[in-house]
PDB file of C-alpha atoms in Angstrom:
ATOM      1  CA  MET A   1       0.000   0.000   0.000  1.00 51.00           C
ATOM      2  CA  LYS A   2       1.276   3.466  -0.874  1.00 74.00           C
ATOM      3  CA  ARG A   3       1.992   5.976   1.839  1.00 88.00           C
ATOM      4  CA  LYS A   4      -0.690   8.533   2.656  1.00 94.00           C
ATOM      5  CA  PHE A   5       0.792  12.048   2.507  1.00 97.00           C
ATOM      6  CA  ARG A   6      -0.285  15.198   4.318  1.00 98.00           C
ATOM      7  CA  LEU A   7      -0.402  18.049   1.794  1.00 98.00           C
ATOM      8  CA  TYR A   8      -0.779  21.667   2.908  1.00 98.00           C
ATOM      9  CA  LEU A   9      -2.242  23.766   0.084  1.00 97.00           C
ATOM     10  CA  ASP A  10      -1.552  27.471   0.487  1.00 97.00           C
ATOM     11  CA  THR A  11      -3.927  30.163  -0.717  1.00 97.00           C
ATOM     12  CA  SER A  12      -2.250  30.514  -4.122  1.00 97.00           C
ATOM     13  CA  VAL A  13      -3.409  26.988  -5.008  1.00 97.00           C
ATOM     14  CA  TRP A  14      -7.009  27.637  -4.024  1.00 97.00           C
ATOM     15  CA  VAL A  15      -7.296  30.993  -5.808  1.00 96.00           C
ATOM     16  CA  ARG A  16      -6.102  29.415  -9.077  1.00 96.00           C
ATOM     17  CA  LEU A  17      -9.374  27.458  -9.142  1.00 95.00           C
ATOM     18  CA  ALA A  18     -11.202  30.638 -10.134  1.00 94.00           C
ATOM     19  CA  ASP A  19      -8.403  32.443 -11.978  1.00 92.00           C
ATOM     20  CA  ARG A  20      -9.634  33.203 -15.490  1.00 89.00           C
ATOM     21  CA  ALA A  21      -6.332  34.783 -16.548  1.00 92.00           C
ATOM     22  CA  ARG A  22      -4.126  31.766 -15.789  1.00 93.00           C
ATOM     23  CA  TRP A  23      -5.971  28.992 -17.558  1.00 94.00           C
ATOM     24  CA  VAL A  24      -3.039  26.532 -17.644  1.00 95.00           C
ATOM     25  CA  GLU A  25      -2.429  26.825 -13.886  1.00 95.00           C
ATOM     26  CA  ARG A  26      -6.176  26.675 -13.227  1.00 96.00           C
ATOM     27  CA  ARG A  27      -6.522  23.418 -15.144  1.00 96.00           C
ATOM     28  CA  ALA A  28      -3.386  22.004 -13.486  1.00 96.00           C
ATOM     29  CA  THR A  29      -4.778  22.886 -10.061  1.00 96.00           C
ATOM     30  CA  TYR A  30      -8.076  21.093 -10.696  1.00 95.00           C
ATOM     31  CA  HIS A  31      -6.107  18.124 -12.004  1.00 95.00           C
ATOM     32  CA  PHE A  32      -3.863  18.159  -8.916  1.00 96.00           C
ATOM     33  CA  LEU A  33      -6.826  18.322  -6.518  1.00 95.00           C
ATOM     34  CA  ASN A  34      -8.909  15.705  -8.299  1.00 93.00           C
ATOM     35  CA  ARG A  35      -6.157  13.215  -9.038  1.00 94.00           C
ATOM     36  CA  SER A  36      -2.932  13.789  -7.157  1.00 95.00           C
ATOM     37  CA  CYS A  37      -4.598  14.520  -3.807  1.00 95.00           C
ATOM     38  CA  GLN A  38      -6.880  11.475  -3.940  1.00 93.00           C
ATOM     39  CA  GLY A  39      -6.171   9.198  -0.996  1.00 93.00           C
ATOM     40  CA  HIS A  40      -4.048  11.811   0.760  1.00 95.00           C
ATOM     41  CA  GLU A  41      -4.874  14.312   3.489  1.00 96.00           C
ATOM     42  CA  VAL A  42      -5.353  17.901   2.315  1.00 96.00           C
ATOM     43  CA  LEU A  43      -4.540  20.469   4.968  1.00 97.00           C
ATOM     44  CA  ILE A  44      -5.600  24.095   5.201  1.00 96.00           C
ATOM     45  CA  SER A  45      -5.362  26.787   7.861  1.00 97.00           C
ATOM     46  CA  PRO A  46      -7.553  29.654   9.021  1.00 96.00           C
ATOM     47  CA  LEU A  47      -5.148  31.940   7.128  1.00 97.00           C
ATOM     48  CA  VAL A  48      -6.278  30.349   3.852  1.00 96.00           C
ATOM     49  CA  ALA A  49      -9.896  31.242   4.667  1.00 93.00           C
ATOM     50  CA  VAL A  50      -8.951  34.824   5.581  1.00 95.00           C
ATOM     51  CA  GLU A  51      -7.013  35.294   2.332  1.00 97.00           C
ATOM     52  CA  VAL A  52      -9.674  33.619   0.169  1.00 96.00           C
ATOM     53  CA  ASN A  53     -12.334  35.851   1.693  1.00 95.00           C
ATOM     54  CA  ARG A  54     -10.369  38.839   0.369  1.00 96.00           C
ATOM     55  CA  THR A  55     -11.092  37.690  -3.199  1.00 95.00           C
ATOM     56  CA  PRO A  56     -12.944  40.705  -4.630  1.00 94.00           C
ATOM     57  CA  ASP A  57     -15.168  38.870  -7.130  1.00 94.00           C
ATOM     58  CA  PRO A  58     -18.011  37.141  -5.223  1.00 95.00           C
ATOM     59  CA  GLU A  59     -18.463  34.462  -7.902  1.00 94.00           C
ATOM     60  CA  GLU A  60     -14.760  33.579  -7.824  1.00 94.00           C
ATOM     61  CA  ARG A  61     -14.855  33.520  -4.017  1.00 95.00           C
ATOM     62  CA  ARG A  62     -17.851  31.129  -4.061  1.00 95.00           C
ATOM     63  CA  THR A  63     -16.066  28.832  -6.523  1.00 93.00           C
ATOM     64  CA  ILE A  64     -12.988  28.672  -4.306  1.00 95.00           C
ATOM     65  CA  LEU A  65     -14.924  28.162  -1.061  1.00 94.00           C
ATOM     66  CA  ARG A  66     -17.018  25.422  -2.695  1.00 93.00           C
ATOM     67  CA  GLN A  67     -13.837  23.554  -3.639  1.00 93.00           C
ATOM     68  CA  ILE A  68     -12.360  23.967  -0.168  1.00 93.00           C
ATOM     69  CA  ALA A  69     -15.552  22.561   1.369  1.00 91.00           C
ATOM     70  CA  LYS A  70     -15.627  19.666  -1.108  1.00 85.00           C
ATOM     71  CA  ASP A  71     -14.299  16.593   0.608  1.00 72.00           C
ATOM     72  CA  ARG A  72     -13.407  17.357   4.144  1.00 80.00           C
ATOM     73  CA  ARG A  73     -10.147  19.243   4.503  1.00 90.00           C
ATOM     74  CA  GLU A  74      -8.246  19.115   7.767  1.00 94.00           C
ATOM     75  CA  GLU A  75      -7.900  22.581   9.236  1.00 95.00           C
ATOM     76  CA  ILE A  76      -4.762  23.194  11.260  1.00 97.00           C
ATOM     77  CA  THR A  77      -5.190  25.523  14.206  1.00 94.00           C
ATOM     78  CA  GLY A  78      -2.532  27.177  16.320  1.00 96.00           C
ATOM     79  CA  ARG A  79      -2.179  30.693  14.958  1.00 97.00           C
ATOM     80  CA  ALA A  80       0.165  31.920  17.701  1.00 98.00           C
ATOM     81  CA  TRP A  81       2.605  29.038  17.116  1.00 98.00           C
ATOM     82  CA  ALA A  82       2.473  29.457  13.315  1.00 98.00           C
ATOM     83  CA  GLN A  83       3.125  33.191  13.635  1.00 97.00           C
ATOM     84  CA  ARG A  84       6.043  32.681  16.044  1.00 98.00           C
ATOM     85  CA  PHE A  85       7.547  30.124  13.675  1.00 98.00           C
ATOM     86  CA  ALA A  86       7.082  32.543  10.762  1.00 98.00           C
ATOM     87  CA  GLY A  87       8.876  35.214  12.794  1.00 97.00           C
ATOM     88  CA  LEU A  88      11.753  32.830  13.416  1.00 98.00           C
ATOM     89  CA  LEU A  89      11.978  32.014   9.695  1.00 98.00           C
ATOM     90  CA  THR A  90      11.914  35.733   8.891  1.00 97.00           C
ATOM     91  CA  GLU A  91      14.741  36.415  11.310  1.00 97.00           C
ATOM     92  CA  VAL A  92      16.935  33.467  10.280  1.00 97.00           C
ATOM     93  CA  GLY A  93      16.343  33.956   6.547  1.00 97.00           C
ATOM     94  CA  GLY A  94      16.614  37.727   6.595  1.00 97.00           C
ATOM     95  CA  PHE A  95      13.213  38.080   4.922  1.00 97.00           C
ATOM     96  CA  GLY A  96      11.256  41.300   4.854  1.00 95.00           C
ATOM     97  CA  PRO A  97       7.894  41.878   6.550  1.00 93.00           C
ATOM     98  CA  ARG A  98       6.014  41.221   3.293  1.00 92.00           C
ATOM     99  CA  MET A  99       7.006  37.545   3.566  1.00 96.00           C
ATOM    100  CA  LEU A 100       5.398  37.107   6.972  1.00 95.00           C
ATOM    101  CA  ALA A 101       2.003  35.878   5.717  1.00 94.00           C
ATOM    102  CA  ASP A 102       3.635  33.378   3.359  1.00 96.00           C
ATOM    103  CA  LEU A 103       5.919  32.136   6.106  1.00 98.00           C
ATOM    104  CA  THR A 104       2.917  31.814   8.432  1.00 98.00           C
ATOM    105  CA  HIS A 105       1.583  29.243   5.953  1.00 98.00           C
ATOM    106  CA  VAL A 106       4.846  27.376   6.476  1.00 98.00           C
ATOM    107  CA  GLY A 107       4.291  27.587  10.238  1.00 98.00           C
ATOM    108  CA  TYR A 108       0.836  26.037   9.922  1.00 98.00           C
ATOM    109  CA  ALA A 109       2.168  23.309   7.640  1.00 98.00           C
ATOM    110  CA  VAL A 110       5.004  22.432  10.031  1.00 98.00           C
ATOM    111  CA  LEU A 111       2.586  22.448  12.975  1.00 98.00           C
ATOM    112  CA  GLY A 112       0.280  20.112  11.035  1.00 98.00           C
ATOM    113  CA  ASN A 113       3.136  17.720  10.191  1.00 98.00           C
ATOM    114  CA  ALA A 114       2.665  18.288   6.469  1.00 98.00           C
ATOM    115  CA  ASP A 115       4.858  16.262   4.159  1.00 98.00           C
ATOM    116  CA  ALA A 116       4.649  19.036   1.579  1.00 98.00           C
ATOM    117  CA  ILE A 117       3.514  22.612   1.086  1.00 98.00           C
ATOM    118  CA  VAL A 118       1.936  23.102  -2.317  1.00 98.00           C
ATOM    119  CA  THR A 119       2.093  26.618  -3.736  1.00 98.00           C
ATOM    120  CA  TRP A 120       2.024  28.481  -7.038  1.00 97.00           C
ATOM    121  CA  ASP A 121       4.116  31.315  -5.564  1.00 94.00           C
ATOM    122  CA  ARG A 122       7.428  30.945  -7.372  1.00 90.00           C
ATOM    123  CA  ARG A 123       8.732  34.312  -6.170  1.00 90.00           C
ATOM    124  CA  THR A 124       7.978  33.733  -2.504  1.00 92.00           C
ATOM    125  CA  LEU A 125       7.634  30.223  -1.108  1.00 94.00           C
ATOM    126  CA  ALA A 126       8.805  28.028  -3.993  1.00 94.00           C
ATOM    127  CA  ARG A 127      12.357  29.311  -4.090  1.00 95.00           C
ATOM    128  CA  ASP A 128      15.615  27.916  -2.811  1.00 96.00           C
ATOM    129  CA  LYS A 129      16.312  30.540  -0.128  1.00 97.00           C
ATOM    130  CA  VAL A 130      12.986  29.793   1.567  1.00 97.00           C
ATOM    131  CA  ARG A 131      13.486  26.035   1.256  1.00 97.00           C
ATOM    132  CA  ARG A 132      16.989  26.241   2.764  1.00 98.00           C
ATOM    133  CA  THR A 133      15.798  28.439   5.628  1.00 98.00           C
ATOM    134  CA  VAL A 134      12.851  26.160   6.437  1.00 98.00           C
ATOM    135  CA  HIS A 135      15.138  23.140   6.335  1.00 98.00           C
ATOM    136  CA  ALA A 136      17.702  24.748   8.653  1.00 98.00           C
ATOM    137  CA  VAL A 137      15.152  26.008  11.186  1.00 98.00           C
ATOM    138  CA  CYS A 138      13.161  22.766  11.258  1.00 98.00           C
ATOM    139  CA  ARG A 139      16.307  20.692  11.771  1.00 97.00           C
ATOM    140  CA  ARG A 140      17.538  23.019  14.510  1.00 97.00           C
ATOM    141  CA  GLU A 141      14.160  22.846  16.283  1.00 96.00           C
ATOM    142  CA  GLY A 142      13.831  19.061  15.852  1.00 97.00           C
ATOM    143  CA  LEU A 143      10.834  19.344  13.536  1.00 98.00           C
ATOM    144  CA  GLU A 144       9.974  17.480  10.362  1.00 96.00           C
ATOM    145  CA  VAL A 145      10.915  19.397   7.208  1.00 97.00           C
ATOM    146  CA  PRO A 146       8.140  19.717   4.627  1.00 98.00           C
ATOM    147  CA  LEU A 147       8.904  19.867   0.931  1.00 98.00           C
ATOM    148  CA  ILE A 148       7.883  23.166  -0.664  1.00 98.00           C
ATOM    149  CA  GLY A 149       6.992  23.322  -4.319  1.00 97.00           C
ATOM    150  CA  ARG A 150       4.577  23.893  -7.149  1.00 97.00           C
ATOM    151  CA  PRO A 151       1.985  21.181  -7.805  1.00 97.00           C
ATOM    152  CA  GLU A 152       4.009  19.558 -10.597  1.00 96.00           C
ATOM    153  CA  GLU A 153       7.115  19.451  -8.377  1.00 97.00           C
ATOM    154  CA  ILE A 154       5.236  17.873  -5.468  1.00 97.00           C
ATOM    155  CA  VAL A 155       3.729  15.262  -7.807  1.00 97.00           C
ATOM    156  CA  GLU A 156       7.206  14.347  -9.017  1.00 96.00           C
ATOM    157  CA  TRP A 157       8.942  14.410  -5.628  1.00 96.00           C
ATOM    158  CA  LEU A 158       6.298  12.332  -3.831  1.00 96.00           C
ATOM    159  CA  GLY A 159       5.412  10.111  -6.767  1.00 94.00           C
ATOM    160  CA  LEU A 160       1.752  11.148  -6.703  1.00 94.00           C
ATOM    161  CA  ARG A 161      -0.796  10.182  -9.309  1.00 86.00           C
ATOM    162  CA  ILE A 162      -1.019  12.456 -12.325  1.00 78.00           C
TER     163      ILE A 162
END
């Protein structure tokens, strides 16, 4: 039997479900959710809900929220811990304050023992400096290190169904 992975999907993944401008990523996201995530645990945090609720178009927001509610998603709680961890990552990595929300997603994922953080954000989370910093801090703190990557990377790295 294949291993069941815990996959934390950040807000960038969910908002692609209603993104009319990025059709290729939108289709890839639906494909990832409907195939690659099957049989695995999908994790979210309250921060995802807060950010999704900022979606200006009500129809897009409904589409996203409908997909989040589809199949039960496990919501990770522990905002104070996630924010402290994000602060530690910011300090160690020398990141600016604009990275704090993205790094808070990492905090939630680490707290939820995620095997991977799935994101479309190439310029923030899915870059080597962030990955190295998360790896260093998690190892130092004795925590499991999640992979961080775009859906196609996570599929490849974990050998998920495509």
